[in-house]
Structure formats: C-alpha cells, structure tokens
Amino acid sequence: MRALSLLRLLRPAPGPPRPGLPLRGAGVAAWAGRSRPSPPPPHRAMSQYSTEERGQPCSAQYRLYFKNVDGHYISPFHDIPLKPESKEAVFNMVVEVPRWTNAKMEIATKEPLNPIKQDIKKGKLRYVANIFPHKGYIWNYGALPQTWEDPLHKDSTTNCCGDNDPIDVCEIGSKVRARGEIIQVKILGILGLIDENETDWKLIAISVDDPEASKFHNISDVRKHKPAYLEATLDWFRLYKVPQGKPENKFAFNGEFKDKDFALEVIESTHKYWKALLHKKSDGGDINCVNVQVYDSPFCCSKEEARCIVQSASTAINEDSNSKEEMENIWRVYLGNSSDGHH
C-alpha cells in the first residue's frame, strides 16, 4: 500500500492518453499509461503497415497488433507477404526484438491475429540473460512471415523436426529497429540450431536500407566486413539458456553457417509448409490460422470479425489490469524511466 501511495504522490498532472494504449480507470494502471514517456515513432521501411499497443508493456497482458494501410487489423504471421512485390531476392521481416533488449518478445502463434507478446514460462515473463560481453540480443531479431517449421516434418539435413514457429531472422545491420517494424532484408546465410531436439533455423540477413547493405551478398561477406560477428552469434545461441540451468545448445553441421543458396532453399520449404497449414493440408495443432487477406484459406475472416477479435482481447486485458504482477512491473518501469537517473 505504501508503494501505491507513493505512486499517487509522484503522479504528474493528467495528460492525454497514448494512442492505442487504453487507460483502465483510476489508480496505478491509468497513471502509468499517461506518465510513461511516449517512445519516438518507429521508422517504417514499409509504410503500409502500422502497429497498435494493447495492455501495459512489461506485463503478461501486453499485445502489439498489426494493421494494413487501410487501418484494418491483420495477422503478421499470415497476412504480410513473404516477399515484397517485384523483389525476388528480398524478403519481409517482422521485428520482434530490437537489438540490445532482453525481453523475449514473439509472434503469438496460438492467438487469433497473432499479435506480438512477451513469452511466459512457468508463469513468469521471459528475459534472456546478458551473455558477456553482450547486452541482450546482439541483432534485431524477428521472423519471416508466411513461413512455418512443421513439427511433424523431419528435416533431412538435421534429422530433427521443426519447432512449430515461423523461421527466425537475425538482422545484422547498424540500425536498432523498433518492435513491430516490417523491414525488407537480404538473406546472407543460415545457422542450424538444434533446440531441445527441434530444428530451429536462424537466418542471417541485413536490411536493404542499411548504409552498408551493398557490401553484403553472402555469408562470406559477414566474415569479411563484420569480423567475429558470426562467432559471437554462435556463442550466443550456444549459451543463452545456460543461465536458466539448461545445457548448452547444439547445432547442425557442427555449427557451420550455410550460405545464401542453402538458406533460400530452407525458406522455400518453410513457405510450402505454411501454405499447407493455411489450407488445412497439414495438422497445425493449436496454431491459430485466422487471417484477413489469404482469401482462398478456410481460416480467412472478415475485417469486422478481426476488429471484434481485438476488442474482445482488450476487454480481457481490462478485466485483468489490476493484478499484483502488473502493478509490480509498472513500479519497475517507473524506476527505470525516472528522470533523476536513480534506479
């Protein structure tokens, strides 16, 4: 109660709510919604997409929904095309985790419209540990839309089945990207991570708008122009679960990074598995295939139905907004953003 009283004393004069982040009545949650400084608008490489926050960051209720150019809700997993039009060698990437951050954010594959949320294990929000000398994720981390690593298909090169997610991307450019950004990337190579006996491919890519993008065409260019980056990537994936008490991860091909051509073949196969999933030709289990723009899919819904999905999710967020965990997280966020620099 003393923490709650202190929050009220520190509360600034009421201001307008942040767009897309609904305030939930009087008290701590409402205070935090308007007192936290709004981040600068993210750079959008593809202006036809936008995002909308629901719920408080650093809480289990936080969701980041996606909209198309007309302002209609869409799924970043299913509705954003794998490739931009007329650019055969370029792919769309959904940024889930900005470089240097620790929160394990991911596309919610089991929820309608697949918003980005923070992963939870054993009832707690997940954060990756800092692997010395690195801080958080050492690349902009995300996924290629319209891909799926089929958990029922055993990969002939790794001898393990897929991990049931879109294929992951490590973007190595110089810019720190924003969560939910859609960027266009060139694929340079791929690493075969074996995570708990599942194939978990990690694509190495660079954004086409990076100042040095013209230097990079294949995995060998990463070794040439960013020495030790691939070695750091291998170490990161090998060790990042060790602080949780788990063993070191293993790799296909003894940790060798495969080249661009190999990576493109993997992307093509995961795109085929996604197509089968969206047309009920594969068993997706609890994967949610609701989409708005894959018109020949039996899971396609109307724009109005998509809007109702988000509204229903927001109602659930409102009902759970005063949980003890969220109040503690709000207090932690305030301390982290305190203007006097004391944490």
Coordinates of C-alpha atoms in Angstrom, one line a residue:
M1 CA 0.0 0.0 0.0
R2 CA 2.9 2.3 0.7
A3 CA 4.2 1.8 -2.8
L4 CA 0.7 2.6 -4.2
S5 CA 0.6 5.8 -2.1
L6 CA 4.0 6.9 -3.3
L7 CA 2.9 6.3 -6.9
R8 CA -0.1 8.6 -6.4
L9 CA 2.1 11.3 -4.9
L10 CA 4.5 11.1 -7.8
R11 CA 1.8 11.2 -10.4
P12 CA 2.0 14.2 -12.7
A13 CA -0.9 16.3 -13.9
P14 CA -3.3 14.3 -16.1
G15 CA -2.4 14.3 -19.8
P16 CA -3.9 12.8 -22.9
P17 CA -3.7 9.0 -23.2
R18 CA -1.3 7.4 -25.6
P19 CA -3.0 6.3 -28.8
G20 CA -3.6 2.6 -28.9
L21 CA -2.9 2.0 -25.2
P22 CA -6.3 2.2 -23.4
L23 CA -6.4 3.6 -19.9
R24 CA -8.2 1.4 -17.4
G25 CA -9.8 3.5 -14.8
A26 CA -8.3 5.5 -12.0
G27 CA -5.3 4.3 -10.0
V28 CA -1.9 3.0 -10.8
A29 CA -2.5 1.4 -14.2
A30 CA -4.1 4.6 -15.5
W31 CA -1.3 6.7 -14.0
A32 CA 1.4 4.6 -15.6
G33 CA -0.4 4.7 -19.0
R34 CA -0.1 8.5 -19.2
S35 CA 3.1 9.2 -17.3
R36 CA 5.5 6.9 -19.1
P37 CA 7.2 8.9 -21.8
S38 CA 5.9 8.0 -25.3
P39 CA 8.7 6.5 -27.5
P40 CA 9.5 8.2 -30.7
P41 CA 7.5 6.9 -33.7
P42 CA 9.4 3.9 -35.1
H43 CA 11.0 4.1 -38.6
R44 CA 8.8 2.3 -41.0
A45 CA 10.5 0.8 -44.0
M46 CA 7.1 -0.3 -45.3
S47 CA 4.6 2.5 -44.5
Q48 CA 1.6 0.3 -45.5
Y49 CA 1.8 -1.4 -42.1
S50 CA 1.3 0.1 -38.6
T51 CA 1.0 -1.3 -35.1
E52 CA -1.2 -0.7 -32.1
E53 CA -0.4 -1.5 -28.5
R54 CA -2.9 -3.0 -26.1
G55 CA -2.1 -3.5 -22.4
Q56 CA 0.9 -2.3 -20.5
P57 CA 4.4 -3.2 -21.6
C58 CA 6.3 -5.5 -19.1
S59 CA 3.1 -7.4 -18.4
A60 CA 1.5 -10.6 -19.4
Q61 CA -1.4 -8.7 -20.9
Y62 CA 0.7 -6.7 -23.4
R63 CA -0.1 -7.2 -27.1
L64 CA 1.1 -5.5 -30.2
Y65 CA -1.5 -5.8 -33.0
F66 CA -0.8 -5.1 -36.7
K67 CA -2.8 -3.1 -39.2
N68 CA -2.7 -2.7 -43.0
V69 CA -2.6 0.6 -45.0
D70 CA -6.4 0.9 -44.7
G71 CA -6.3 0.6 -40.9
H72 CA -7.7 -2.9 -40.7
Y73 CA -6.3 -5.5 -38.3
I74 CA -4.2 -8.2 -39.9
S75 CA -2.0 -11.1 -38.8
P76 CA 1.8 -10.5 -39.1
F77 CA 2.2 -14.3 -39.3
H78 CA -0.3 -14.9 -42.2
D79 CA -1.2 -11.6 -43.9
I80 CA 2.1 -9.9 -44.5
P81 CA 3.6 -11.5 -47.7
L82 CA 6.9 -13.4 -47.6
K83 CA 8.3 -11.1 -50.3
P84 CA 7.6 -7.6 -51.4
E85 CA 6.2 -7.2 -54.8
S86 CA 8.7 -7.4 -57.7
K87 CA 11.7 -8.0 -55.4
E88 CA 12.6 -11.7 -55.8
A89 CA 15.7 -11.6 -53.7
V90 CA 14.3 -9.5 -50.9
F91 CA 12.1 -10.7 -48.0
N92 CA 9.8 -9.1 -45.5
M93 CA 10.9 -9.4 -41.8
V94 CA 8.8 -8.8 -38.8
V95 CA 11.0 -7.4 -36.0
E96 CA 10.0 -8.9 -32.7
V97 CA 13.1 -8.0 -30.5
P98 CA 15.1 -4.8 -31.1
R99 CA 18.9 -5.2 -30.7
W100 CA 20.3 -4.8 -27.1
T101 CA 17.0 -5.6 -25.4
N102 CA 16.3 -8.6 -23.2
A103 CA 12.5 -9.2 -23.2
K104 CA 11.7 -12.3 -25.2
M105 CA 9.0 -11.0 -27.5
E106 CA 7.5 -13.2 -30.1
I107 CA 4.6 -13.6 -32.6
A108 CA 1.8 -15.2 -30.6
T109 CA 1.2 -18.2 -33.0
K110 CA -1.6 -19.6 -30.8
E111 CA -3.7 -16.4 -30.6
P112 CA -6.1 -15.0 -33.2
L113 CA -4.4 -12.5 -35.4
N114 CA -1.0 -13.4 -33.8
P115 CA 0.0 -10.2 -32.1
I116 CA 3.4 -9.8 -30.6
K117 CA 3.6 -10.6 -26.9
Q118 CA 6.2 -11.5 -24.3
D119 CA 6.8 -15.2 -23.8
I120 CA 5.9 -16.7 -20.5
K121 CA 7.5 -19.8 -18.8
K122 CA 6.2 -21.2 -15.5
G123 CA 4.0 -18.1 -15.0
K124 CA 6.9 -15.6 -15.4
L125 CA 7.7 -13.2 -18.2
R126 CA 10.8 -14.3 -20.0
Y127 CA 14.0 -12.3 -20.4
V128 CA 17.2 -13.5 -22.0
A129 CA 20.3 -13.1 -19.8
N130 CA 23.2 -10.9 -20.8
I131 CA 25.9 -13.2 -22.2
F132 CA 29.2 -11.5 -21.5
P133 CA 30.3 -9.2 -23.2
H134 CA 26.9 -8.7 -24.9
K135 CA 23.8 -6.9 -23.8
G136 CA 20.6 -8.7 -24.6
Y137 CA 20.0 -9.8 -28.2
I138 CA 23.0 -8.9 -30.4
W139 CA 21.0 -8.4 -33.6
N140 CA 17.5 -7.2 -34.5
Y141 CA 15.6 -10.4 -34.0
G142 CA 12.4 -11.5 -35.7
A143 CA 10.8 -13.8 -38.2
L144 CA 9.8 -14.2 -41.9
P145 CA 6.0 -14.1 -42.3
Q146 CA 4.2 -16.9 -44.2
T147 CA 6.8 -19.5 -43.1
W148 CA 6.4 -22.4 -40.7
E149 CA 8.7 -25.0 -39.4
D150 CA 6.5 -28.1 -39.4
P151 CA 6.8 -30.1 -36.2
L152 CA 5.7 -33.2 -38.0
H153 CA 8.3 -33.0 -40.7
K154 CA 11.8 -34.3 -40.0
D155 CA 14.4 -32.3 -41.8
S156 CA 16.7 -34.5 -43.9
T157 CA 19.8 -32.3 -43.1
T158 CA 19.3 -32.0 -39.3
N159 CA 17.4 -35.2 -38.7
C160 CA 15.1 -33.3 -36.3
C161 CA 11.5 -32.0 -36.8
G162 CA 10.6 -28.3 -36.9
D163 CA 10.0 -26.1 -33.9
N164 CA 6.4 -25.1 -34.8
D165 CA 7.2 -21.4 -35.4
P166 CA 7.9 -19.0 -38.3
I167 CA 11.5 -19.1 -39.3
D168 CA 13.7 -16.8 -37.2
V169 CA 15.9 -14.0 -38.6
C170 CA 19.0 -12.2 -37.1
E171 CA 19.3 -8.8 -38.9
I172 CA 22.9 -7.6 -38.6
G173 CA 22.6 -4.0 -39.9
S174 CA 23.7 -0.9 -38.0
K175 CA 20.3 0.4 -37.0
V176 CA 18.4 -0.6 -33.9
R177 CA 14.9 -1.4 -35.2
A178 CA 11.6 -0.9 -33.4
R179 CA 9.4 -3.8 -32.2
G180 CA 6.8 -4.5 -34.8
E181 CA 8.7 -2.8 -37.6
I182 CA 8.4 -4.5 -41.0
I183 CA 11.7 -4.3 -42.9
Q184 CA 13.0 -5.7 -46.1
V185 CA 16.1 -7.8 -45.8
K186 CA 18.6 -9.6 -48.0
I187 CA 19.3 -13.2 -46.9
L188 CA 23.0 -13.9 -46.4
G189 CA 23.1 -17.4 -44.8
I190 CA 21.7 -19.6 -42.1
L191 CA 22.6 -21.4 -38.9
G192 CA 21.0 -24.7 -37.9
L193 CA 20.3 -24.6 -34.2
I194 CA 19.1 -27.8 -32.5
D195 CA 17.0 -26.6 -29.6
E196 CA 15.7 -29.4 -27.4
N197 CA 15.8 -31.8 -30.3
E198 CA 13.9 -29.5 -32.6
T199 CA 15.2 -27.8 -35.8
D200 CA 15.3 -24.1 -35.2
W201 CA 16.8 -22.3 -38.2
K202 CA 18.4 -18.9 -37.7
L203 CA 18.6 -16.8 -40.9
I204 CA 21.4 -14.2 -41.1
A205 CA 20.2 -11.1 -43.0
I206 CA 20.7 -7.4 -43.5
S207 CA 18.2 -4.7 -44.2
V208 CA 18.3 -3.4 -47.7
D209 CA 18.2 0.2 -46.4
D210 CA 21.3 -0.3 -44.2
P211 CA 24.2 2.1 -45.2
E212 CA 26.5 -0.9 -45.8
A213 CA 23.9 -3.2 -47.4
S214 CA 25.7 -3.0 -50.8
K215 CA 28.7 -4.8 -49.3
F216 CA 26.8 -7.9 -48.3
H217 CA 25.7 -10.6 -50.7
N218 CA 26.6 -13.9 -48.9
I219 CA 27.7 -15.3 -45.6
S220 CA 31.4 -14.8 -46.5
D221 CA 30.8 -11.1 -46.6
V222 CA 29.8 -11.1 -43.0
R223 CA 33.1 -12.7 -42.1
K224 CA 34.9 -10.1 -44.2
H225 CA 33.1 -6.9 -43.1
K226 CA 32.0 -7.8 -39.6
P227 CA 34.8 -10.0 -38.2
A228 CA 33.9 -12.1 -35.2
Y229 CA 30.1 -11.4 -35.6
L230 CA 29.3 -14.9 -36.7
E231 CA 31.5 -16.4 -33.9
A232 CA 29.6 -14.2 -31.4
T233 CA 26.3 -15.4 -32.9
L234 CA 27.3 -19.0 -32.5
D235 CA 28.4 -18.4 -28.9
W236 CA 25.2 -16.5 -28.1
F237 CA 22.9 -19.3 -29.3
R238 CA 25.0 -21.9 -27.6
L239 CA 25.0 -20.3 -24.2
Y240 CA 21.8 -18.2 -23.9
K241 CA 19.9 -20.9 -21.9
V242 CA 22.7 -21.8 -19.6
P243 CA 21.9 -19.1 -17.0
Q244 CA 18.5 -20.8 -16.7
G245 CA 20.2 -24.1 -15.7
K246 CA 19.9 -25.7 -19.1
P247 CA 22.7 -27.4 -21.0
E248 CA 24.4 -25.7 -24.0
N249 CA 22.5 -25.8 -27.2
K250 CA 23.8 -27.9 -30.1
F251 CA 24.0 -27.2 -33.9
A252 CA 23.6 -29.0 -37.2
F253 CA 26.7 -29.1 -39.4
N254 CA 28.9 -28.7 -36.2
G255 CA 27.9 -25.0 -36.0
E256 CA 28.9 -24.2 -39.6
F257 CA 26.9 -21.3 -41.2
K258 CA 25.5 -22.4 -44.5
D259 CA 25.5 -20.0 -47.5
K260 CA 22.7 -17.9 -49.1
D261 CA 21.6 -20.6 -51.6
F262 CA 21.1 -23.1 -48.8
A263 CA 19.2 -20.6 -46.8
L264 CA 16.9 -19.8 -49.7
E265 CA 16.0 -23.5 -50.1
V266 CA 15.1 -23.6 -46.4
I267 CA 12.9 -20.5 -46.8
E268 CA 11.1 -22.1 -49.8
S269 CA 10.4 -25.3 -47.9
T270 CA 9.0 -23.5 -44.8
H271 CA 6.8 -21.3 -47.0
K272 CA 5.4 -24.5 -48.6
Y273 CA 4.7 -25.9 -45.1
W274 CA 2.9 -22.6 -44.2
K275 CA 0.7 -22.9 -47.3
A276 CA -0.3 -26.4 -46.4
L277 CA -1.1 -25.2 -42.9
L278 CA -3.3 -22.3 -44.1
H279 CA -5.2 -24.7 -46.4
K280 CA -5.8 -27.5 -43.9
K281 CA -3.4 -29.8 -45.7
S282 CA -1.2 -30.1 -42.5
D283 CA -2.1 -30.6 -38.9
G284 CA -1.2 -27.3 -37.2
G285 CA -2.4 -28.4 -33.8
D286 CA -3.1 -25.3 -31.7
I287 CA -1.5 -22.9 -34.2
N288 CA -4.1 -20.1 -34.9
C289 CA -4.5 -19.6 -38.6
V290 CA -7.1 -16.8 -38.6
N291 CA -6.2 -14.3 -41.3
V292 CA -7.8 -11.4 -43.2
Q293 CA -6.1 -11.4 -46.6
V294 CA -5.4 -15.0 -47.6
Y295 CA -8.7 -15.2 -49.4
D296 CA -8.5 -18.8 -50.5
S297 CA -7.8 -20.0 -47.0
P298 CA -10.7 -21.6 -45.0
F299 CA -9.4 -19.6 -42.0
C300 CA -9.9 -16.2 -43.7
C301 CA -12.2 -13.9 -41.7
S302 CA -13.8 -10.5 -42.4
K303 CA -12.3 -7.2 -41.4
E304 CA -15.2 -6.7 -38.9
E305 CA -14.5 -10.1 -37.4
A306 CA -10.9 -9.1 -37.0
R307 CA -11.9 -5.9 -35.2
C308 CA -14.1 -7.9 -32.8
I309 CA -11.2 -10.2 -32.0
V310 CA -9.0 -7.3 -30.9
Q311 CA -11.9 -5.7 -29.0
S312 CA -12.5 -9.0 -27.1
A313 CA -8.8 -9.3 -26.3
S314 CA -8.8 -5.7 -25.0
T315 CA -11.8 -6.5 -22.7
A316 CA -9.9 -9.4 -21.3
I317 CA -6.9 -7.1 -20.7
N318 CA -9.1 -4.6 -18.8
E319 CA -10.5 -7.2 -16.6
D320 CA -7.1 -8.4 -15.5
S321 CA -5.4 -5.0 -15.3
N322 CA -5.0 -4.7 -11.6
S323 CA -3.1 -7.9 -11.0
K324 CA -0.3 -7.8 -8.5
E325 CA 2.3 -8.8 -11.1
E326 CA 1.4 -5.9 -13.4
M327 CA 1.5 -3.3 -10.5
E328 CA 5.0 -4.5 -9.6
N329 CA 6.1 -4.3 -13.2
I330 CA 4.6 -0.7 -13.5
W331 CA 6.6 0.3 -10.5
R332 CA 9.8 -1.2 -12.0
V333 CA 9.1 0.6 -15.3
Y334 CA 8.7 3.9 -13.5
L335 CA 12.1 3.5 -11.7
G336 CA 13.7 2.6 -15.0
N337 CA 12.4 5.8 -16.6
S338 CA 12.9 8.1 -13.7
S339 CA 14.3 11.4 -14.9
D340 CA 16.7 11.8 -12.0
G341 CA 18.7 8.8 -13.0
H342 CA 18.2 6.9 -9.7
H343 CA 17.2 3.2 -10.2

